[in-house]
mmCIF file of C-alpha atoms in Angstrom:
data_model
loop_
_atom_site.group_PDB
_atom_site.id
_atom_site.type_symbol
_atom_site.label_atom_id
_atom_site.label_comp_id
_atom_site.label_asym_id
_atom_site.label_seq_id
_atom_site.Cartn_x
_atom_site.Cartn_y
_atom_site.Cartn_z
ATOM 1 C CA MET A 161 -6.558 -12.378 -21.034
ATOM 2 C CA ASN A 162 -8.159 -9.039 -21.839
ATOM 3 C CA LYS A 163 -8.582 -6.700 -18.860
ATOM 4 C CA LYS A 164 -9.027 -2.902 -18.381
ATOM 5 C CA ILE A 165 -6.600 -1.108 -16.215
ATOM 6 C CA ALA A 166 -7.148 2.498 -15.108
ATOM 7 C CA VAL A 167 -3.722 4.269 -14.852
ATOM 8 C CA LEU A 168 -3.418 7.344 -12.814
ATOM 9 C CA PRO A 169 0.241 8.612 -12.866
ATOM 10 C CA GLY A 170 -0.440 11.758 -10.720
ATOM 11 C CA ASP A 171 2.344 14.140 -9.738
ATOM 12 C CA GLY A 172 6.005 14.214 -8.793
ATOM 13 C CA ILE A 173 7.827 10.998 -9.609
ATOM 14 C CA GLY A 174 4.503 9.470 -10.305
ATOM 15 C CA PRO A 175 4.463 9.710 -14.107
ATOM 16 C CA GLU A 176 8.249 8.503 -14.473
ATOM 17 C CA VAL A 177 7.894 5.442 -12.367
ATOM 18 C CA MET A 178 4.543 4.682 -13.938
ATOM 19 C CA GLU A 179 6.162 4.745 -17.320
ATOM 20 C CA GLN A 180 8.620 2.056 -15.979
ATOM 21 C CA ALA A 181 5.652 -0.144 -14.663
ATOM 22 C CA ILE A 182 3.931 0.123 -18.061
ATOM 23 C CA GLN A 183 7.066 -1.137 -19.863
ATOM 24 C CA VAL A 184 7.018 -4.081 -17.475
ATOM 25 C CA LEU A 185 3.349 -4.661 -18.265
ATOM 26 C CA ARG A 186 3.944 -4.608 -22.006
ATOM 27 C CA CYS A 187 6.606 -7.239 -21.443
ATOM 28 C CA ILE A 188 4.094 -9.397 -19.523
ATOM 29 C CA GLU A 189 1.693 -9.025 -22.424
ATOM 30 C CA LYS A 190 4.201 -10.250 -24.991
ATOM 31 C CA LYS A 191 5.661 -13.074 -22.748
ATOM 32 C CA PHE A 192 2.360 -14.541 -21.638
ATOM 33 C CA ASN A 193 0.118 -13.630 -24.595
ATOM 34 C CA HIS A 194 -2.182 -11.265 -22.751
ATOM 35 C CA GLN A 195 -3.870 -8.051 -23.832
ATOM 36 C CA PHE A 196 -4.478 -5.255 -21.367
ATOM 37 C CA GLU A 197 -6.387 -2.191 -22.245
ATOM 38 C CA ILE A 198 -4.712 0.726 -20.558
ATOM 39 C CA ASN A 199 -6.721 3.922 -20.005
ATOM 40 C CA PHE A 200 -4.818 6.910 -18.484
ATOM 41 C CA ALA A 201 -6.448 9.457 -16.403
ATOM 42 C CA HIS A 202 -5.487 12.607 -14.525
ATOM 43 C CA VAL A 203 -5.461 12.798 -10.721
ATOM 44 C CA GLY A 204 -4.059 15.241 -8.154
ATOM 45 C CA GLY A 205 -2.224 18.484 -9.151
ATOM 46 C CA ALA A 206 -2.002 17.233 -12.752
ATOM 47 C CA ALA A 207 -5.825 16.894 -12.771
ATOM 48 C CA TYR A 208 -6.302 20.358 -11.148
ATOM 49 C CA GLU A 209 -4.316 22.035 -13.836
ATOM 50 C CA LYS A 210 -6.471 20.624 -16.527
ATOM 51 C CA PHE A 211 -9.830 20.318 -14.928
ATOM 52 C CA GLY A 212 -9.749 22.507 -11.886
ATOM 53 C CA SER A 213 -10.363 19.398 -9.675
ATOM 54 C CA HIS A 214 -8.060 16.907 -8.046
ATOM 55 C CA PHE A 215 -10.405 14.041 -8.839
ATOM 56 C CA PRO A 216 -12.500 15.023 -11.874
ATOM 57 C CA GLU A 217 -15.593 13.224 -13.115
ATOM 58 C CA SER A 218 -13.634 12.011 -16.275
ATOM 59 C CA THR A 219 -11.147 10.198 -14.011
ATOM 60 C CA LYS A 220 -13.896 8.783 -11.925
ATOM 61 C CA PHE A 221 -15.517 7.443 -15.031
ATOM 62 C CA VAL A 222 -12.304 5.725 -16.167
ATOM 63 C CA CYS A 223 -11.886 4.064 -12.856
ATOM 64 C CA GLN A 224 -15.579 2.894 -12.849
ATOM 65 C CA LYS A 225 -15.032 1.153 -16.244
ATOM 66 C CA ALA A 226 -11.784 -0.528 -15.131
ATOM 67 C CA ASP A 227 -11.064 -3.955 -13.604
ATOM 68 C CA ALA A 228 -8.381 -2.476 -11.469
ATOM 69 C CA ILE A 229 -6.660 0.881 -10.781
ATOM 70 C CA LEU A 230 -2.858 1.454 -11.010
ATOM 71 C CA PHE A 231 -2.076 4.631 -9.103
ATOM 72 C CA GLY A 232 1.089 6.639 -8.942
ATOM 73 C CA SER A 233 1.328 9.443 -6.424
ATOM 74 C CA VAL A 234 -0.143 12.955 -5.804
ATOM 75 C CA GLY A 235 0.996 16.129 -3.998
ATOM 76 C CA GLY A 236 3.427 18.974 -4.584
ATOM 77 C CA PRO A 237 6.159 20.790 -2.708
ATOM 78 C CA ILE A 238 5.372 21.648 0.871
ATOM 79 C CA SER A 239 6.357 25.251 0.239
ATOM 80 C CA GLU A 240 3.506 25.444 -2.355
ATOM 81 C CA SER A 241 0.842 23.630 -0.300
ATOM 82 C CA HIS A 242 -1.062 26.961 0.163
ATOM 83 C CA LEU A 243 -1.663 27.222 -3.561
ATOM 84 C CA ALA A 244 -5.056 25.945 -5.088
ATOM 85 C CA LYS A 245 -3.314 23.343 -7.063
ATOM 86 C CA TRP A 246 -1.913 21.589 -4.107
ATOM 87 C CA LYS A 247 -4.134 22.571 -1.233
ATOM 88 C CA ASP A 248 -5.899 19.357 0.180
ATOM 89 C CA CYS A 249 -4.600 17.552 -2.991
ATOM 90 C CA GLU A 250 -4.081 14.147 -1.230
ATOM 91 C CA LYS A 251 -7.492 14.437 0.629
ATOM 92 C CA ASN A 252 -9.306 15.391 -2.575
ATOM 93 C CA SER A 253 -7.740 12.623 -4.632
ATOM 94 C CA ILE A 254 -6.717 9.462 -2.899
ATOM 95 C CA LEU A 255 -9.041 9.815 0.123
ATOM 96 C CA SER A 256 -11.971 10.639 -2.514
ATOM 97 C CA LEU A 257 -10.912 7.482 -4.388
ATOM 98 C CA ARG A 258 -11.182 5.421 -1.294
ATOM 99 C CA LYS A 259 -14.676 6.926 -0.423
ATOM 100 C CA GLU A 260 -15.960 6.622 -4.022
ATOM 101 C CA PHE A 261 -15.102 2.895 -4.333
ATOM 102 C CA GLN A 262 -15.429 1.952 -0.660
ATOM 103 C CA PHE A 263 -11.931 0.678 -0.394
ATOM 104 C CA SER A 264 -12.189 -0.999 3.073
ATOM 105 C CA SER A 265 -8.833 -2.988 3.366
ATOM 106 C CA ASN A 266 -5.365 -1.708 2.706
ATOM 107 C CA ILE A 267 -2.652 -4.373 2.090
ATOM 108 C CA ARG A 268 0.924 -3.335 2.614
ATOM 109 C CA PRO A 269 3.769 -5.965 2.441
ATOM 110 C CA ALA A 270 7.005 -5.162 4.247
ATOM 111 C CA LYS A 271 9.909 -7.366 3.256
ATOM 112 C CA VAL A 272 13.650 -7.184 3.925
ATOM 113 C CA TYR A 273 15.485 -8.481 0.723
ATOM 114 C CA PRO A 274 18.531 -10.449 1.733
ATOM 115 C CA GLU A 275 20.555 -8.561 -0.782
ATOM 116 C CA LEU A 276 19.644 -5.276 0.908
ATOM 117 C CA LYS A 277 19.995 -6.249 4.617
ATOM 118 C CA ASP A 278 22.797 -3.708 4.970
ATOM 119 C CA ILE A 279 20.261 -0.882 4.489
ATOM 120 C CA CYS A 280 17.759 -2.263 7.024
ATOM 121 C CA PRO A 281 18.187 -0.124 10.257
ATOM 122 C CA LEU A 282 17.896 -3.259 12.516
ATOM 123 C CA LYS A 283 20.834 -5.333 13.627
ATOM 124 C CA ASP A 284 21.779 -8.503 11.920
ATOM 125 C CA SER A 285 20.929 -10.517 14.934
ATOM 126 C CA ILE A 286 17.251 -9.229 14.699
ATOM 127 C CA ILE A 287 16.748 -9.772 11.057
ATOM 128 C CA LYS A 288 18.659 -13.105 10.714
ATOM 129 C CA ASN A 289 15.448 -15.044 10.426
ATOM 130 C CA GLY A 290 14.082 -12.811 7.741
ATOM 131 C CA ILE A 291 11.319 -10.176 7.796
ATOM 132 C CA ASP A 292 8.391 -10.815 5.490
ATOM 133 C CA ILE A 293 5.136 -9.173 6.951
ATOM 134 C CA VAL A 294 1.783 -8.185 5.303
ATOM 135 C CA ILE A 295 -0.149 -5.491 7.209
ATOM 136 C CA VAL A 296 -3.958 -5.404 6.613
ATOM 137 C CA ARG A 297 -5.367 -2.068 7.642
ATOM 138 C CA GLU A 298 -9.051 -1.239 7.777
ATOM 139 C CA LEU A 299 -9.735 1.936 5.787
ATOM 140 C CA LEU A 300 -13.321 3.159 6.307
ATOM 141 C CA GLY A 301 -13.724 3.470 10.155
ATOM 142 C CA ASP A 302 -11.934 4.760 13.285
ATOM 143 C CA VAL A 303 -11.307 8.408 14.164
ATOM 144 C CA TYR A 304 -10.635 9.236 10.512
ATOM 145 C CA PHE A 305 -14.409 9.133 9.684
ATOM 146 C CA GLY A 306 -16.022 9.871 12.955
ATOM 147 C CA GLU A 307 -17.196 13.319 14.145
ATOM 148 C CA HIS A 308 -14.463 15.869 14.594
ATOM 149 C CA ARG A 309 -15.132 18.866 17.030
ATOM 150 C CA THR A 310 -13.052 21.751 18.269
ATOM 151 C CA PHE A 311 -14.865 23.999 20.720
ATOM 152 C CA ILE A 312 -14.773 26.035 23.953
ATOM 153 C CA GLU A 313 -15.888 24.489 27.226
ATOM 154 C CA ASN A 314 -15.527 26.209 30.550
ATOM 155 C CA GLN A 315 -13.467 28.774 28.905
ATOM 156 C CA LEU A 316 -10.965 26.262 27.740
ATOM 157 C CA ARG A 317 -10.207 25.140 24.104
ATOM 158 C CA LYS A 318 -11.438 21.538 23.697
ATOM 159 C CA ALA A 319 -11.381 18.966 20.855
ATOM 160 C CA SER A 320 -12.814 15.558 20.311
ATOM 161 C CA ASP A 321 -12.501 12.959 17.432
ATOM 162 C CA LEU A 322 -15.169 10.148 17.497
ATOM 163 C CA CYS A 323 -13.876 6.529 16.960
ATOM 164 C CA GLU A 324 -16.465 4.146 15.717
ATOM 165 C CA TYR A 325 -16.672 0.644 14.328
ATOM 166 C CA ASN A 326 -19.439 -1.721 13.490
ATOM 167 C CA GLU A 327 -19.147 -5.445 13.219
ATOM 168 C CA LYS A 328 -19.541 -5.554 9.441
ATOM 169 C CA GLN A 329 -16.453 -3.230 8.819
ATOM 170 C CA ILE A 330 -14.445 -5.511 11.148
ATOM 171 C CA GLU A 331 -15.757 -8.759 9.497
ATOM 172 C CA THR A 332 -14.701 -7.509 5.993
ATOM 173 C CA VAL A 333 -11.093 -6.758 6.831
ATOM 174 C CA ALA A 334 -10.757 -9.836 9.095
ATOM 175 C CA HIS A 335 -11.849 -12.120 6.084
ATOM 176 C CA GLN A 336 -9.302 -10.301 3.972
ATOM 177 C CA SER A 337 -6.451 -11.031 6.368
ATOM 178 C CA PHE A 338 -7.317 -14.731 6.898
ATOM 179 C CA LYS A 339 -7.469 -15.245 3.209
ATOM 180 C CA ILE A 340 -4.101 -13.702 2.753
ATOM 181 C CA ALA A 341 -2.655 -15.847 5.521
ATOM 182 C CA LEU A 342 -3.945 -18.989 3.834
ATOM 183 C CA GLY A 343 -1.497 -18.266 0.994
ATOM 184 C CA ARG A 344 1.423 -17.574 3.317
ATOM 185 C CA ASN A 345 2.449 -18.985 6.699
ATOM 186 C CA ARG A 346 -1.177 -19.287 8.055
ATOM 187 C CA LYS A 347 -0.769 -16.948 10.985
ATOM 188 C CA VAL A 348 -2.792 -13.740 11.770
ATOM 189 C CA THR A 349 -2.026 -11.294 14.428
ATOM 190 C CA SER A 350 -4.866 -8.970 15.340
ATOM 191 C CA VAL A 351 -3.603 -5.740 16.943
ATOM 192 C CA ASP A 352 -5.922 -3.638 19.064
ATOM 193 C CA LYS A 353 -6.105 -1.803 22.495
ATOM 194 C CA ALA A 354 -8.785 -3.962 24.005
ATOM 195 C CA ASN A 355 -7.572 -3.367 27.516
ATOM 196 C CA VAL A 356 -8.836 0.253 27.232
ATOM 197 C CA LEU A 357 -11.037 0.797 24.184
ATOM 198 C CA ASP A 358 -14.653 -0.427 23.522
ATOM 199 C CA THR A 359 -14.026 -0.342 19.867
ATOM 200 C CA SER A 360 -11.015 -2.570 20.357
ATOM 201 C CA LYS A 361 -13.106 -5.051 22.477
ATOM 202 C CA LEU A 362 -15.538 -5.359 19.669
ATOM 203 C CA TRP A 363 -12.740 -5.685 17.227
ATOM 204 C CA ARG A 364 -11.133 -8.546 19.155
ATOM 205 C CA GLU A 365 -14.506 -10.300 19.653
ATOM 206 C CA VAL A 366 -15.427 -10.105 15.884
ATOM 207 C CA VAL A 367 -11.975 -11.108 14.655
ATOM 208 C CA ALA A 368 -12.093 -14.198 16.943
ATOM 209 C CA GLU A 369 -15.522 -15.135 15.486
ATOM 210 C CA VAL A 370 -14.214 -14.835 11.867
ATOM 211 C CA GLY A 371 -11.048 -16.704 12.839
ATOM 212 C CA LYS A 372 -13.168 -19.798 13.632
ATOM 213 C CA GLN A 373 -14.068 -20.011 9.977
ATOM 214 C CA TYR A 374 -10.381 -20.568 9.116
ATOM 215 C CA PRO A 375 -9.358 -23.496 11.377
ATOM 216 C CA THR A 376 -5.936 -23.966 9.621
ATOM 217 C CA VAL A 377 -4.896 -20.348 10.359
ATOM 218 C CA THR A 378 -3.445 -19.484 13.834
ATOM 219 C CA LEU A 379 -4.872 -16.402 15.378
ATOM 220 C CA GLU A 380 -3.219 -14.368 18.080
ATOM 221 C CA HIS A 381 -4.213 -11.021 19.701
ATOM 222 C CA MET A 382 -1.786 -8.424 20.571
ATOM 223 C CA LEU A 383 -1.911 -5.013 22.163
ATOM 224 C CA VAL A 384 -0.761 -2.175 19.932
ATOM 225 C CA ASP A 385 1.897 -0.900 22.232
ATOM 226 C CA ASN A 386 3.430 -4.352 22.622
ATOM 227 C CA CYS A 387 3.255 -4.827 18.740
ATOM 228 C CA ALA A 388 5.115 -1.631 18.278
ATOM 229 C CA MET A 389 7.867 -2.941 20.583
ATOM 230 C CA GLN A 390 7.912 -6.508 18.975
ATOM 231 C CA PHE A 391 8.317 -4.909 15.604
ATOM 232 C CA PHE A 392 11.849 -3.860 16.521
ATOM 233 C CA ILE A 393 12.914 -6.773 18.762
ATOM 234 C CA ASN A 394 11.446 -9.743 17.050
ATOM 235 C CA PRO A 395 9.772 -8.898 13.671
ATOM 236 C CA SER A 396 10.279 -12.326 12.214
ATOM 237 C CA GLN A 397 7.431 -13.668 14.417
ATOM 238 C CA PHE A 398 4.850 -11.878 12.249
ATOM 239 C CA ASP A 399 3.110 -13.172 9.115
ATOM 240 C CA VAL A 400 -0.154 -11.276 8.521
ATOM 241 C CA ILE A 401 -1.177 -8.386 10.835
ATOM 242 C CA VAL A 402 -4.773 -7.071 10.833
ATOM 243 C CA THR A 403 -5.579 -3.872 12.713
ATOM 244 C CA THR A 404 -7.730 -0.741 12.775
ATOM 245 C CA ASN A 405 -7.360 2.382 10.662
ATOM 246 C CA LEU A 406 -5.423 4.409 13.100
ATOM 247 C CA PHE A 407 -3.160 1.659 14.358
ATOM 248 C CA GLY A 408 -2.548 0.535 10.797
ATOM 249 C CA ASP A 409 -1.549 3.836 9.654
ATOM 250 C CA ILE A 410 1.091 4.054 12.371
ATOM 251 C CA LEU A 411 2.325 0.409 12.212
ATOM 252 C CA SER A 412 2.531 0.344 8.374
ATOM 253 C CA ASP A 413 4.674 3.433 8.307
ATOM 254 C CA ALA A 414 6.930 1.977 11.017
ATOM 255 C CA ALA A 415 7.128 -1.227 8.946
ATOM 256 C CA ALA A 416 8.285 0.777 5.969
ATOM 257 C CA ALA A 417 11.675 1.115 7.844
ATOM 258 C CA PHE A 418 12.362 -2.522 7.488
ATOM 259 C CA PRO A 419 13.255 -2.642 3.800
ATOM 260 C CA GLY A 420 15.248 0.564 4.135
ATOM 261 C CA SER A 421 13.331 2.589 1.566
ATOM 262 C CA LEU A 422 9.851 3.569 0.623
ATOM 263 C CA GLY A 423 10.961 2.888 -2.927
ATOM 264 C CA LEU A 424 10.528 -0.805 -2.074
ATOM 265 C CA MET A 425 7.024 -0.666 -0.668
ATOM 266 C CA PRO A 426 3.991 -1.515 -2.734
ATOM 267 C CA SER A 427 0.388 -1.539 -1.456
ATOM 268 C CA ALA A 428 -3.183 -2.381 -2.422
ATOM 269 C CA SER A 429 -6.629 -1.191 -1.312
ATOM 270 C CA PHE A 430 -9.685 -3.525 -1.853
ATOM 271 C CA ASN A 431 -13.423 -3.002 -1.459
ATOM 272 C CA GLU A 432 -15.752 -5.694 -0.412
ATOM 273 C CA ASN A 433 -16.448 -6.812 -3.981
ATOM 274 C CA GLY A 434 -12.756 -7.328 -4.608
ATOM 275 C CA PHE A 435 -12.185 -4.283 -6.764
ATOM 276 C CA ALA A 436 -8.859 -2.783 -6.003
ATOM 277 C CA LEU A 437 -6.369 0.169 -6.332
ATOM 278 C CA TYR A 438 -2.648 -0.444 -6.296
ATOM 279 C CA GLU A 439 -0.030 2.095 -5.477
ATOM 280 C CA PRO A 440 3.524 2.651 -4.054
ATOM 281 C CA SER A 441 3.433 3.507 -0.348
ATOM 282 C CA GLY A 442 5.750 6.531 -0.759
ATOM 283 C CA GLY A 443 4.775 10.000 -1.824
ATOM 284 C CA SER A 444 5.187 12.055 -4.867
ATOM 285 C CA ALA A 445 8.785 13.157 -3.844
ATOM 286 C CA PRO A 446 8.743 16.412 -5.879
ATOM 287 C CA ASP A 447 12.402 17.124 -4.947
ATOM 288 C CA ILE A 448 13.691 14.313 -7.110
ATOM 289 C CA ALA A 449 11.000 14.447 -9.852
ATOM 290 C CA SER A 450 12.121 14.485 -13.425
ATOM 291 C CA LYS A 451 15.728 13.589 -12.414
ATOM 292 C CA ASN A 452 15.611 9.969 -13.514
ATOM 293 C CA ILE A 453 16.820 8.778 -9.952
ATOM 294 C CA ALA A 454 13.534 7.542 -8.396
ATOM 295 C CA ASN A 455 13.342 3.922 -7.479
ATOM 296 C CA PRO A 456 10.680 2.290 -9.756
ATOM 297 C CA ILE A 457 10.484 -0.981 -7.779
ATOM 298 C CA ALA A 458 7.514 -0.025 -5.557
ATOM 299 C CA GLN A 459 5.453 0.900 -8.641
ATOM 300 C CA ILE A 460 6.507 -2.192 -10.450
ATOM 301 C CA MET A 461 5.709 -4.370 -7.426
ATOM 302 C CA SER A 462 2.259 -2.678 -7.175
ATOM 303 C CA LEU A 463 1.697 -3.849 -10.732
ATOM 304 C CA ALA A 464 2.718 -7.429 -9.651
ATOM 305 C CA MET A 465 0.204 -7.244 -6.830
ATOM 306 C CA LEU A 466 -2.350 -6.164 -9.354
ATOM 307 C CA LEU A 467 -1.805 -9.042 -11.609
ATOM 308 C CA ARG A 468 -1.824 -11.556 -8.678
ATOM 309 C CA HIS A 469 -4.723 -10.290 -6.766
ATOM 310 C CA SER A 470 -7.188 -8.724 -9.289
ATOM 311 C CA PHE A 471 -6.400 -10.881 -12.235
ATOM 312 C CA GLU A 472 -5.238 -14.138 -10.562
ATOM 313 C CA LEU A 473 -2.236 -14.140 -12.791
ATOM 314 C CA VAL A 474 0.155 -15.685 -10.243
ATOM 315 C CA GLU A 475 2.874 -16.820 -12.624
ATOM 316 C CA GLU A 476 3.003 -13.450 -14.258
ATOM 317 C CA ALA A 477 3.300 -11.750 -10.811
ATOM 318 C CA GLN A 478 6.107 -14.125 -9.819
ATOM 319 C CA CYS A 479 7.913 -13.369 -13.150
ATOM 320 C CA ILE A 480 8.084 -9.743 -12.177
ATOM 321 C CA GLU A 481 8.989 -10.452 -8.490
ATOM 322 C CA ASN A 482 11.794 -12.873 -9.488
ATOM 323 C CA ALA A 483 13.191 -10.458 -11.898
ATOM 324 C CA ILE A 484 13.351 -7.776 -9.282
ATOM 325 C CA GLN A 485 15.137 -10.237 -6.922
ATOM 326 C CA LYS A 486 17.594 -11.140 -9.625
ATOM 327 C CA THR A 487 18.360 -7.489 -10.375
ATOM 328 C CA LEU A 488 19.091 -6.815 -6.711
ATOM 329 C CA GLN A 489 21.193 -9.944 -6.498
ATOM 330 C CA ALA A 490 23.145 -8.609 -9.498
ATOM 331 C CA GLY A 491 23.926 -5.558 -7.572
ATOM 332 C CA TYR A 492 21.858 -2.924 -9.212
ATOM 333 C CA ARG A 493 20.704 -0.050 -6.878
ATOM 334 C CA THR A 494 18.986 3.320 -7.323
ATOM 335 C CA SER A 495 20.373 6.047 -4.988
ATOM 336 C CA ASP A 496 17.873 5.427 -2.228
ATOM 337 C CA ILE A 497 19.161 1.879 -1.671
ATOM 338 C CA CYS A 498 22.732 2.381 -2.753
ATOM 339 C CA ILE A 499 25.379 2.742 0.049
ATOM 340 C CA ASP A 500 27.878 4.111 -2.523
ATOM 341 C CA LYS A 501 25.868 6.804 -4.190
ATOM 342 C CA GLU A 502 28.361 7.096 -7.084
ATOM 343 C CA LYS A 503 27.510 3.609 -8.162
ATOM 344 C CA ALA A 504 23.769 4.176 -8.271
ATOM 345 C CA VAL A 505 21.861 3.465 -11.498
ATOM 346 C CA THR A 506 19.020 5.549 -12.883
ATOM 347 C CA THR A 507 15.307 4.889 -12.808
ATOM 348 C CA GLU A 508 15.413 3.698 -16.425
ATOM 349 C CA GLN A 509 18.504 1.502 -15.975
ATOM 350 C CA MET A 510 16.896 -0.295 -13.041
ATOM 351 C CA THR A 511 13.918 -0.997 -15.212
ATOM 352 C CA GLN A 512 15.927 -2.188 -18.058
ATOM 353 C CA GLN A 513 17.735 -4.747 -15.835
ATOM 354 C CA ILE A 514 14.424 -5.919 -14.496
ATOM 355 C CA LEU A 515 13.095 -6.454 -18.092
ATOM 356 C CA TYR A 516 16.373 -8.227 -18.940
ATOM 357 C CA PHE A 517 15.727 -10.827 -16.270
ATOM 358 C CA MET A 518 12.148 -11.300 -17.261
#
């Protein structure tokens, strides 16, 4: 197989964990006789330094010519957020990418590895049946893209944010969630606030219509406040969750607590044509950048998702996932997932063990 991958390392820990993912990709090439064309491009603060833009035209061109995008992270220290290099960095880079390529669905798995159950904040009695959830979040609608107003009315400051959805937006993300469920435990939980919001009433109606096209998948509807509670009293009941942009933003961040570290959380964003961007769910973590202590697993798992979903290389993706599992079973831990910090391995050491088990 010969495919083009746009690689955007970005800022902070992005370049160092991306380097580890590329080593894993090269191993896959050799092991399975593939050839991938890797084209690096600048994004975020790194791009601003060179081009005066967080998402320059040259980077856009590289992404347009690629079969998939592997993204690192962007952003700098909070104390420097007022500087031009970092001001609106995330908005101008990752949000611009989403808009440019119309990424409409965000896929974020949340899994508790049995070997790491001690760092999960939930009680053993709650996680005994395992936690393995995929959250599918709509990305192009909701209050994020509606009209935003701040104004004075009757001598009082007032603000409004318009939440809008059309049926096409809902259909797209609903199909994505049902297709994912077909390859898992065939259950979709659609999360909304249909007892209050008209957008949620439309959401529930359209998801139900799409669900009829997938008769082997069980569909249930759940109000978002109940879902937030169920997350922490019975998370094992969930398989695939599909929800709106706002609710998905909140719930996926809450689900990030299950594994015990953002360093274990990959994600993917798809457009309607199947083109996708893959990235770790955590940020650029500038406080630990260049210290060789960042956890590379989320970036490597993002690569595995790329191989599985964009290139349909299931065996290759499983090879990476199995190697990560074996590495954790063997007791290797970076500092973010290590209870005894003195026994933590480095970024590079963690990757070397993963490569060993591949």
